[in-house]
JSON list of C-alpha atoms in Angstrom, two decimals:
[
{"chain": "Z", "resi": 10, "resn": "MET", "atom": "CA", "xyz": [171.87, -1.04, 16.58]},
{"chain": "Z", "resi": 11, "resn": "ILE", "atom": "CA", "xyz": [168.58, 0.61, 17.41]},
{"chain": "Z", "resi": 12, "resn": "SER", "atom": "CA", "xyz": [167.03, 2.58, 14.60]},
{"chain": "Z", "resi": 13, "resn": "SER", "atom": "CA", "xyz": [164.24, 5.10, 14.71]},
{"chain": "Z", "resi": 14, "resn": "GLY", "atom": "CA", "xyz": [161.19, 4.84, 12.54]},
{"chain": "Z", "resi": 15, "resn": "PRO", "atom": "CA", "xyz": [157.87, 3.02, 12.34]},
{"chain": "Z", "resi": 16, "resn": "TRP", "atom": "CA", "xyz": [159.32, -0.37, 13.38]},
{"chain": "Z", "resi": 17, "resn": "ILE", "atom": "CA", "xyz": [158.65, -0.83, 17.10]},
{"chain": "Z", "resi": 18, "resn": "GLY", "atom": "CA", "xyz": [160.47, -4.12, 17.68]},
{"chain": "Z", "resi": 19, "resn": "TRP", "atom": "CA", "xyz": [159.58, -7.03, 19.95]},
{"chain": "Z", "resi": 20, "resn": "ALA", "atom": "CA", "xyz": [159.67, -5.00, 23.17]},
{"chain": "Z", "resi": 21, "resn": "GLY", "atom": "CA", "xyz": [157.29, -2.36, 21.82]},
{"chain": "Z", "resi": 22, "resn": "ALA", "atom": "CA", "xyz": [154.96, -4.96, 20.31]},
{"chain": "Z", "resi": 23, "resn": "SER", "atom": "CA", "xyz": [154.83, -6.90, 23.57]},
{"chain": "Z", "resi": 24, "resn": "ASN", "atom": "CA", "xyz": [154.02, -3.72, 25.52]},
{"chain": "Z", "resi": 25, "resn": "ILE", "atom": "CA", "xyz": [151.16, -2.96, 23.13]},
{"chain": "Z", "resi": 26, "resn": "PHE", "atom": "CA", "xyz": [149.89, -6.54, 23.42]},
{"chain": "Z", "resi": 27, "resn": "LEU", "atom": "CA", "xyz": [150.09, -6.52, 27.23]},
{"chain": "Z", "resi": 28, "resn": "ALA", "atom": "CA", "xyz": [148.21, -3.21, 27.38]},
{"chain": "Z", "resi": 29, "resn": "GLN", "atom": "CA", "xyz": [145.46, -4.72, 25.22]},
{"chain": "Z", "resi": 30, "resn": "GLN", "atom": "CA", "xyz": [145.31, -7.80, 27.46]},
{"chain": "Z", "resi": 31, "resn": "ARG", "atom": "CA", "xyz": [144.95, -5.59, 30.54]},
{"chain": "Z", "resi": 32, "resn": "ARG", "atom": "CA", "xyz": [142.09, -3.67, 28.91]},
{"chain": "Z", "resi": 33, "resn": "GLU", "atom": "CA", "xyz": [140.31, -6.91, 27.99]},
{"chain": "Z", "resi": 34, "resn": "ALA", "atom": "CA", "xyz": [140.84, -8.32, 31.49]},
{"chain": "Z", "resi": 35, "resn": "SER", "atom": "CA", "xyz": [139.23, -5.26, 33.08]},
{"chain": "Z", "resi": 36, "resn": "GLN", "atom": "CA", "xyz": [136.07, -5.63, 30.99]},
{"chain": "Z", "resi": 37, "resn": "PRO", "atom": "CA", "xyz": [133.23, -7.98, 32.00]},
{"chain": "Z", "resi": 38, "resn": "ARG", "atom": "CA", "xyz": [133.44, -11.44, 30.46]},
{"chain": "Z", "resi": 39, "resn": "ARG", "atom": "CA", "xyz": [130.92, -12.59, 27.89]},
{"chain": "Z", "resi": 40, "resn": "ALA", "atom": "CA", "xyz": [128.90, -15.72, 28.50]},
{"chain": "Z", "resi": 41, "resn": "GLY", "atom": "CA", "xyz": [130.80, -18.74, 27.18]},
{"chain": "Z", "resi": 42, "resn": "HIS", "atom": "CA", "xyz": [134.10, -16.82, 26.98]},
{"chain": "Z", "resi": 43, "resn": "ARG", "atom": "CA", "xyz": [137.09, -19.12, 27.29]},
{"chain": "Z", "resi": 44, "resn": "PRO", "atom": "CA", "xyz": [139.92, -17.88, 29.51]},
{"chain": "Z", "resi": 45, "resn": "SER", "atom": "CA", "xyz": [143.09, -16.93, 27.66]},
{"chain": "Z", "resi": 46, "resn": "ARG", "atom": "CA", "xyz": [145.23, -19.01, 29.98]},
{"chain": "Z", "resi": 47, "resn": "ALA", "atom": "CA", "xyz": [144.71, -22.74, 30.34]},
{"chain": "Z", "resi": 48, "resn": "ALA", "atom": "CA", "xyz": [146.55, -25.47, 32.19]},
{"chain": "Z", "resi": 49, "resn": "VAL", "atom": "CA", "xyz": [149.15, -27.28, 30.15]},
{"chain": "Z", "resi": 50, "resn": "PRO", "atom": "CA", "xyz": [147.05, -29.70, 28.14]},
{"chain": "Z", "resi": 51, "resn": "SER", "atom": "CA", "xyz": [147.56, -33.39, 28.77]},
{"chain": "Z", "resi": 52, "resn": "ARG", "atom": "CA", "xyz": [147.37, -34.10, 25.01]},
{"chain": "Z", "resi": 53, "resn": "SER", "atom": "CA", "xyz": [150.31, -31.78, 24.33]},
{"chain": "Z", "resi": 54, "resn": "VAL", "atom": "CA", "xyz": [153.29, -33.49, 22.79]},
{"chain": "Z", "resi": 55, "resn": "PRO", "atom": "CA", "xyz": [156.93, -32.47, 23.31]},
{"chain": "Z", "resi": 56, "resn": "ARG", "atom": "CA", "xyz": [157.23, -31.34, 19.67]},
{"chain": "Z", "resi": 57, "resn": "GLU", "atom": "CA", "xyz": [154.32, -28.92, 20.11]},
{"chain": "Z", "resi": 58, "resn": "GLU", "atom": "CA", "xyz": [155.91, -27.46, 23.23]},
{"chain": "Z", "resi": 59, "resn": "GLU", "atom": "CA", "xyz": [159.19, -27.05, 21.34]},
{"chain": "Z", "resi": 60, "resn": "ILE", "atom": "CA", "xyz": [157.39, -25.29, 18.48]},
{"chain": "Z", "resi": 61, "resn": "LEU", "atom": "CA", "xyz": [155.52, -23.08, 20.95]},
{"chain": "Z", "resi": 62, "resn": "ARG", "atom": "CA", "xyz": [158.83, -22.11, 22.58]},
{"chain": "Z", "resi": 63, "resn": "LEU", "atom": "CA", "xyz": [160.39, -21.27, 19.20]},
{"chain": "Z", "resi": 64, "resn": "ILE", "atom": "CA", "xyz": [157.34, -19.20, 18.21]},
{"chain": "Z", "resi": 65, "resn": "ALA", "atom": "CA", "xyz": [157.66, -17.28, 21.49]},
{"chain": "Z", "resi": 66, "resn": "LEU", "atom": "CA", "xyz": [161.32, -16.61, 20.71]},
{"chain": "Z", "resi": 67, "resn": "GLY", "atom": "CA", "xyz": [160.23, -14.90, 17.48]},
{"chain": "Z", "resi": 68, "resn": "GLY", "atom": "CA", "xyz": [160.89, -17.64, 14.96]},
{"chain": "Z", "resi": 69, "resn": "THR", "atom": "CA", "xyz": [159.01, -17.63, 11.67]},
{"chain": "Z", "resi": 70, "resn": "ASN", "atom": "CA", "xyz": [157.35, -20.80, 10.40]},
{"chain": "Z", "resi": 71, "resn": "LYS", "atom": "CA", "xyz": [160.14, -21.21, 7.84]},
{"chain": "Z", "resi": 72, "resn": "GLU", "atom": "CA", "xyz": [162.92, -20.71, 10.43]},
{"chain": "Z", "resi": 73, "resn": "ILE", "atom": "CA", "xyz": [161.30, -23.17, 12.86]},
{"chain": "Z", "resi": 74, "resn": "ALA", "atom": "CA", "xyz": [160.82, -25.74, 10.11]},
{"chain": "Z", "resi": 75, "resn": "GLY", "atom": "CA", "xyz": [164.46, -25.47, 9.09]},
{"chain": "Z", "resi": 76, "resn": "GLN", "atom": "CA", "xyz": [165.71, -25.73, 12.66]},
{"chain": "Z", "resi": 77, "resn": "LEU", "atom": "CA", "xyz": [163.60, -28.81, 13.43]},
{"chain": "Z", "resi": 78, "resn": "PHE", "atom": "CA", "xyz": [163.99, -30.44, 9.99]},
{"chain": "Z", "resi": 79, "resn": "ILE", "atom": "CA", "xyz": [160.23, -30.51, 9.36]},
{"chain": "Z", "resi": 80, "resn": "SER", "atom": "CA", "xyz": [158.04, -28.88, 6.72]},
{"chain": "Z", "resi": 81, "resn": "VAL", "atom": "CA", "xyz": [156.54, -25.42, 7.06]},
{"chain": "Z", "resi": 82, "resn": "ALA", "atom": "CA", "xyz": [153.09, -27.05, 6.77]},
{"chain": "Z", "resi": 83, "resn": "THR", "atom": "CA", "xyz": [153.86, -29.20, 9.82]},
{"chain": "Z", "resi": 84, "resn": "VAL", "atom": "CA", "xyz": [154.80, -26.11, 11.85]},
{"chain": "Z", "resi": 85, "resn": "GLU", "atom": "CA", "xyz": [151.56, -24.42, 10.74]},
{"chain": "Z", "resi": 86, "resn": "THR", "atom": "CA", "xyz": [149.55, -27.52, 11.69]},
{"chain": "Z", "resi": 87, "resn": "HIS", "atom": "CA", "xyz": [151.08, -27.64, 15.18]},
{"chain": "Z", "resi": 88, "resn": "ARG", "atom": "CA", "xyz": [150.41, -23.91, 15.63]},
{"chain": "Z", "resi": 89, "resn": "THR", "atom": "CA", "xyz": [146.82, -24.33, 14.44]},
{"chain": "Z", "resi": 90, "resn": "ASN", "atom": "CA", "xyz": [146.29, -27.22, 16.85]},
{"chain": "Z", "resi": 91, "resn": "LEU", "atom": "CA", "xyz": [147.82, -25.38, 19.81]},
{"chain": "Z", "resi": 92, "resn": "THR", "atom": "CA", "xyz": [145.75, -22.21, 19.44]},
{"chain": "Z", "resi": 93, "resn": "PRO", "atom": "CA", "xyz": [142.33, -23.60, 20.44]},
{"chain": "Z", "resi": 94, "resn": "ARG", "atom": "CA", "xyz": [143.84, -26.16, 22.82]},
{"chain": "Z", "resi": 95, "resn": "LEU", "atom": "CA", "xyz": [145.47, -23.40, 24.87]},
{"chain": "Z", "resi": 96, "resn": "GLY", "atom": "CA", "xyz": [142.42, -21.14, 24.68]},
{"chain": "Z", "resi": 97, "resn": "VAL", "atom": "CA", "xyz": [144.11, -18.36, 22.69]},
{"chain": "Z", "resi": 98, "resn": "ARG", "atom": "CA", "xyz": [143.10, -16.68, 19.44]},
{"chain": "Z", "resi": 99, "resn": "ASN", "atom": "CA", "xyz": [146.36, -15.84, 17.71]},
{"chain": "Z", "resi": 100, "resn": "VAL", "atom": "CA", "xyz": [150.15, -16.08, 17.72]},
{"chain": "Z", "resi": 101, "resn": "ALA", "atom": "CA", "xyz": [150.40, -13.23, 20.24]},
{"chain": "Z", "resi": 102, "resn": "GLY", "atom": "CA", "xyz": [148.30, -15.34, 22.62]},
{"chain": "Z", "resi": 103, "resn": "LEU", "atom": "CA", "xyz": [150.65, -18.28, 22.09]},
{"chain": "Z", "resi": 104, "resn": "VAL", "atom": "CA", "xyz": [153.63, -16.06, 22.94]},
{"chain": "Z", "resi": 105, "resn": "LEU", "atom": "CA", "xyz": [151.94, -14.77, 26.09]},
{"chain": "Z", "resi": 106, "resn": "TYR", "atom": "CA", "xyz": [151.02, -18.32, 27.12]},
{"chain": "Z", "resi": 107, "resn": "ALA", "atom": "CA", "xyz": [154.63, -19.47, 26.65]},
{"chain": "Z", "resi": 108, "resn": "PHE", "atom": "CA", "xyz": [155.98, -16.66, 28.83]},
{"chain": "Z", "resi": 109, "resn": "GLN", "atom": "CA", "xyz": [153.32, -17.05, 31.53]},
{"chain": "Z", "resi": 110, "resn": "ASN", "atom": "CA", "xyz": [153.91, -20.79, 31.79]},
{"chain": "Z", "resi": 111, "resn": "GLY", "atom": "CA", "xyz": [157.70, -20.69, 31.91]},
{"chain": "Z", "resi": 112, "resn": "LEU", "atom": "CA", "xyz": [158.42, -22.14, 28.47]},
{"chain": "Z", "resi": 113, "resn": "VAL", "atom": "CA", "xyz": [160.57, -19.08, 27.74]},
{"chain": "Z", "resi": 114, "resn": "ASP", "atom": "CA", "xyz": [162.75, -17.13, 30.18]},
{"chain": "Z", "resi": 115, "resn": "ALA", "atom": "CA", "xyz": [162.04, -13.42, 29.64]},
{"chain": "Z", "resi": 116, "resn": "VAL", "atom": "CA", "xyz": [165.30, -12.26, 31.24]},
{"chain": "Z", "resi": 117, "resn": "ALA", "atom": "CA", "xyz": [167.47, -14.41, 28.97]},
{"chain": "Z", "resi": 118, "resn": "GLN", "atom": "CA", "xyz": [165.88, -12.86, 25.87]},
{"chain": "Z", "resi": 119, "resn": "ILE", "atom": "CA", "xyz": [166.78, -9.22, 26.68]}
]
C-alpha cells in the first residue's frame, strides 16, 4: 500500500541521489578527487560483496547481521572498509556502486 506523506520511499530517495550525482558529475573535478566508481577491488572478499549486496537491497546493519549470523559490529566494519576501497563517501555511494556493477538487479527489485 502506498501512503502519502513525508516518507518518499526507496524510489524517491534513489531519484534524489541520482540527481545529486548528475549535478556533481557536471561540475569540474577538484585536484586529487577520487572517482566515485572504481574497479572491483582485488582485495575484496566474498563476504564483503554479500554485505554490499544486502546493503543495496535496503537491509539495516541489524537485519544483515541476523541473516548472515554475524555481529552488527562485523557488518559495520565491512561497510567501513568497503567505503574508501570503492571510492565512495557514504552508504548511498555503496548502493550506487552495487547497482552500477551488477551486484543487484534493479528490475527484480521493483
